Amino acid sequence: MIKVGICGIAGRMGQRISHLTLEAEGLDLGGGVEFPGHPVIEKDIGEVIGVPPKGISVVDTVEAMTDNVDVITAFTAPPDPTVVAAEIAGRAGVPMVIGTTGLSSDQVETMTQALKDVACVFAPNFSVGVTVLVQLVEEAARILGGDYDTEIVEAHHRFKTDAPSGTAYALAEAAARGLDRNLQEVGVYGRYGDTGARTREEIGVHAIRAGDIVGEHTVMFGGIGETIELAHRAQSRDTFASGVIRAIPFAVGAAPGMYDMRDVLGLR
């Protein structure tokens, strides 16, 4: 039985991962953590997620649960607690599954170094469909080439604190790979005012925040006389949480290193 520790157990994703963990064969909850001062601290994790008591209290430090879990998941906003969790998990030798977005390049580097001796599945989106979409976008960009303009539009709920989404950025990177371009040089994030004509090389990325949208991503390849669109629309957070459940046993059984959902699904 794999014991799972949940960082951000009271959050939207933490709640869904917890429920699906309890439903999954071979998995069980081993702990939950929230930030110091959160009202759920010291409450039974069963009470927090709306199931019968588990006899395990929510703690306010990752250190307090590392001895009782085999893997730790982290989906936090802001992203800083995920970096702290990675440093603690790395020292304790506990694998991780991380879906936090909005991390800076320095934070990703810190996290990668901290987890170098354990396995970590790190992805901006754990949806199986999105993982396939990333592959399709790279291949489509390679086939269509520079005669088609690439634009990406993502939409999320009003509470999301980072933009563009990590998934939109991953899609832009996939398009850049297919086009043999450097996203750092050609990425354009939103447009306003007298921007001038669009360059042939740029990859546009745009963000919408409204209502309770779970997550929508559309990649447009615009040519002369035709437009091709590849899109993914999530109807429920279970779309992402189900991917996390698939990633958990992979992380526990994998050799030390950084992985993503393509590895979990055997796509590379």
C-alpha atoms as one frame of an Amber mdcrd trajectory, in Angstrom:
protein
   0.000   0.000   0.000   1.441   3.355  -1.059   0.908   6.059   1.538   0.351
   9.468  -0.044   1.053  12.825   1.593  -0.879  15.803   0.243   0.551  19.333
   0.288  -2.363  21.756   0.221  -4.909  19.161   1.334  -7.627  21.784   1.844
  -7.215  23.241  -1.657  -9.197  22.401  -4.789  -6.668  19.955  -6.196  -5.667
  18.628  -2.785  -9.279  17.677  -2.095  -9.743  15.855  -5.403  -6.395  14.049
  -5.205  -7.276  12.942  -1.673 -10.637  11.519  -2.731  -9.240   9.688  -5.750
  -6.367   8.357  -3.634  -8.870   6.734  -1.293 -10.733   5.248  -4.262  -7.616
   3.901  -5.986  -6.419   0.350  -5.487  -3.069   0.201  -3.730  -3.125   3.802
  -2.481  -4.073   5.369   0.848  -3.688   8.731   2.535  -0.724   8.971   4.850
  -0.778  12.659   5.692  -1.850  16.154   4.800  -0.243  19.552   5.254  -1.462
  23.144   5.095   0.211  26.475   5.746   0.721  27.525   9.383  -2.373  29.157
  10.824  -4.786  27.500   8.394  -8.077  26.629  10.151  -7.790  22.914   9.272
  -4.507  22.424  11.153  -4.824  19.568  13.695  -8.183  18.497  12.257  -8.551
  14.897  11.077  -7.859  14.669   7.344 -11.087  12.714   6.948 -13.062  15.642
   8.328 -11.194  18.055   6.055 -12.029  16.169   2.856 -15.497  15.022   3.928
 -14.976  11.309   4.634 -14.951   9.233   7.851 -12.060   9.960  10.249  -8.666
   8.551   9.253  -6.920   9.041  12.586  -4.395  11.391  10.955  -4.240  15.101
  11.741  -3.421  17.836   9.250   0.015  19.271  10.051   1.630  22.609   9.232
   5.078  21.355   8.195   6.092  18.788   5.598   8.705  17.419   8.020   5.904
  16.262  10.299   4.608  13.743   7.739   7.669  12.509   5.818   8.129   9.469
   8.088   4.558   8.341   7.396   4.333   8.662   3.607   5.892   7.033   0.538
   5.274   9.941  -1.840   4.231  13.580  -1.595   2.018  15.519  -4.014   2.206
  19.302  -4.269  -0.198  21.706  -5.966   0.201  25.041  -4.219  -0.559  28.692
  -4.904   1.613  30.618  -4.395   4.372  28.260  -5.581   6.862  28.936  -2.771
   5.559  26.164  -0.451   6.213  23.620  -3.207   9.892  24.582  -3.299  10.109
  24.212   0.477   8.350  20.836   0.277  10.809  19.681  -2.405  13.783  20.589
  -0.245  12.340  18.659   2.697  11.258  15.659   0.607  14.671  15.480  -1.034
  16.449  15.370   2.312  14.015  12.718   3.552  14.322  10.602   0.386  10.610
  10.841  -0.449   9.545  10.942  -4.141   7.248  13.730  -5.309   4.488  14.439
  -7.813   4.365  18.189  -8.508   1.788  20.131 -10.499   2.396  23.619  -9.131
   2.599  26.317 -11.807   3.993  29.838 -11.693   7.452  28.688 -10.591  10.360
  30.887 -11.657  13.337  29.354 -13.457  15.381  29.776 -10.273  12.722  27.962
  -8.241  12.622  25.099 -10.735  16.411  24.813 -10.534  16.316  24.811  -6.722
  13.609  22.164  -6.763  15.456  20.011  -9.296  18.648  20.077  -7.250  16.781
  19.310  -4.030  15.134  16.250  -5.595  18.155  14.900  -7.506  18.315  11.727
  -5.401  14.624  10.810  -5.686  12.095  10.437  -8.481   9.820  13.383  -9.221
   7.017  13.675 -11.765   6.774  17.390 -12.535   4.176  18.605 -15.034   2.120
  21.760 -15.561  -0.888  19.606 -16.392  -1.550  15.975 -15.448  -4.410  15.459
 -17.884  -3.845  12.546 -20.253  -5.579  14.546 -22.978  -3.331  17.572 -22.521
  -0.249  15.357 -22.600  -1.396  14.029 -25.970  -2.221  17.581 -27.109   1.349
  18.703 -26.421   2.627  15.885 -28.647   0.146  16.776 -31.394   1.056  20.468
 -31.311   4.754  19.746 -31.736   4.086  17.416 -34.655   1.598  19.804 -36.300
   4.042  22.702 -36.007   6.786  20.596 -37.570   4.577  19.598 -40.505   2.993
  23.016 -41.117   6.207  24.969 -40.717   6.666  28.711 -40.912   3.838  29.351
 -43.375   1.338  29.094 -40.499   1.090  31.534 -37.589   0.900  29.946 -34.127
  -1.355  31.458 -31.455  -2.372  29.948 -28.105  -5.353  31.014 -25.993  -5.980
  29.671 -22.497  -8.901  30.287 -20.124  -9.147  29.582 -16.396 -11.234  30.516
 -13.359 -11.007  33.976 -11.828  -9.019  32.698  -8.829  -5.964  31.518 -10.779
  -3.014  33.687  -9.774  -0.487  33.100 -12.586  -0.680  33.793 -16.301  -0.240
  32.409 -18.800  -0.934  28.935 -17.476   1.870  26.419 -17.229   0.016  24.335
 -19.793  -0.121  27.219 -22.275   3.601  27.705 -21.833   4.197  23.967 -22.388
   2.142  24.138 -25.584   4.137  27.162 -26.745   7.367  25.297 -26.046   6.063
  22.315 -28.029   5.245  24.541 -30.995   8.673  26.172 -30.755  10.372  22.763
 -30.789   8.402  21.746 -33.847   9.376  24.978 -35.592  12.989  24.836 -34.379
  12.622  28.204 -32.657  13.680  29.526 -29.251  10.535  30.458 -27.312  12.503
  32.950 -25.226  13.161  34.880 -28.435   9.817  34.529 -30.244   7.194  34.294
 -27.486   4.686  37.182 -27.379   2.408  37.315 -24.339  -0.706  39.367 -25.056
  -0.906  42.371 -27.375  -2.009  45.953 -26.815  -1.796  49.205 -28.703   0.112
  49.889 -31.894   2.052  46.628 -32.027   2.769  46.711 -35.730   2.279  43.754
 -38.039   2.754  40.275 -36.662   6.183  38.810 -37.377   6.359  35.407 -39.044
   8.420  33.920 -36.220   6.445  34.923 -33.143   4.312  32.537 -31.092   1.442
  34.360 -29.383   0.115  33.336 -25.963  -3.006  34.870 -24.427  -4.828  34.388
 -21.105  -8.486  34.712 -20.086  -9.667  34.711 -16.459 -13.410  34.363 -15.871
 -15.928  32.604 -13.654 -15.176  29.035 -12.666 -13.583  27.762 -15.895 -11.597
  24.641 -14.994  -9.184  24.934 -17.894  -9.375  25.459 -21.653  -6.495  25.576
 -24.135  -6.682  26.208 -27.873  -3.733  26.211 -30.266  -4.385  27.907 -33.603
  -2.282  27.472 -36.723  -3.345  30.215 -39.114  -2.419  29.960 -42.758  -3.568
  31.784 -45.871  -7.057  30.492 -46.656  -7.360  28.104 -43.704  -7.044  27.801
 -39.943  -6.343  24.655 -37.938  -7.235  24.453 -34.240  -6.244  21.870 -31.637
  -8.102  22.247 -28.346  -8.608  20.703 -24.929 -11.364  21.589 -22.468 -11.374
  20.188 -18.958 -14.825  19.661 -17.467 -13.660  18.702 -13.980 -10.541  18.820
 -11.809 -10.779  15.045 -11.741  -9.279  15.239 -15.232  -6.035  16.399 -13.609
  -6.346  14.449 -10.366  -6.776  11.167 -12.271  -3.451  11.792 -13.977  -1.846
  12.395 -10.590  -3.145   9.020  -9.413  -1.406   7.408 -12.407   1.795   9.327
 -11.669   2.005   8.354  -7.983   2.998   4.670  -8.400   5.294   5.666 -11.270
   7.171   8.079  -8.994   7.439   5.510  -6.223   8.889   2.886  -8.568  11.086
   5.047 -10.805  14.818   5.661 -10.563  15.909   9.084  -9.284  15.321  11.837
 -11.819  12.831  14.385 -13.143   9.954  13.013 -15.207   6.745  14.325 -16.749
   3.453  12.816 -17.901   4.969  11.659 -21.187   7.151   9.307 -19.148   4.185
   8.147 -17.071   2.196   7.354 -20.228   5.155   5.715 -21.995   5.250   8.318
 -24.775   9.052   8.555 -24.645
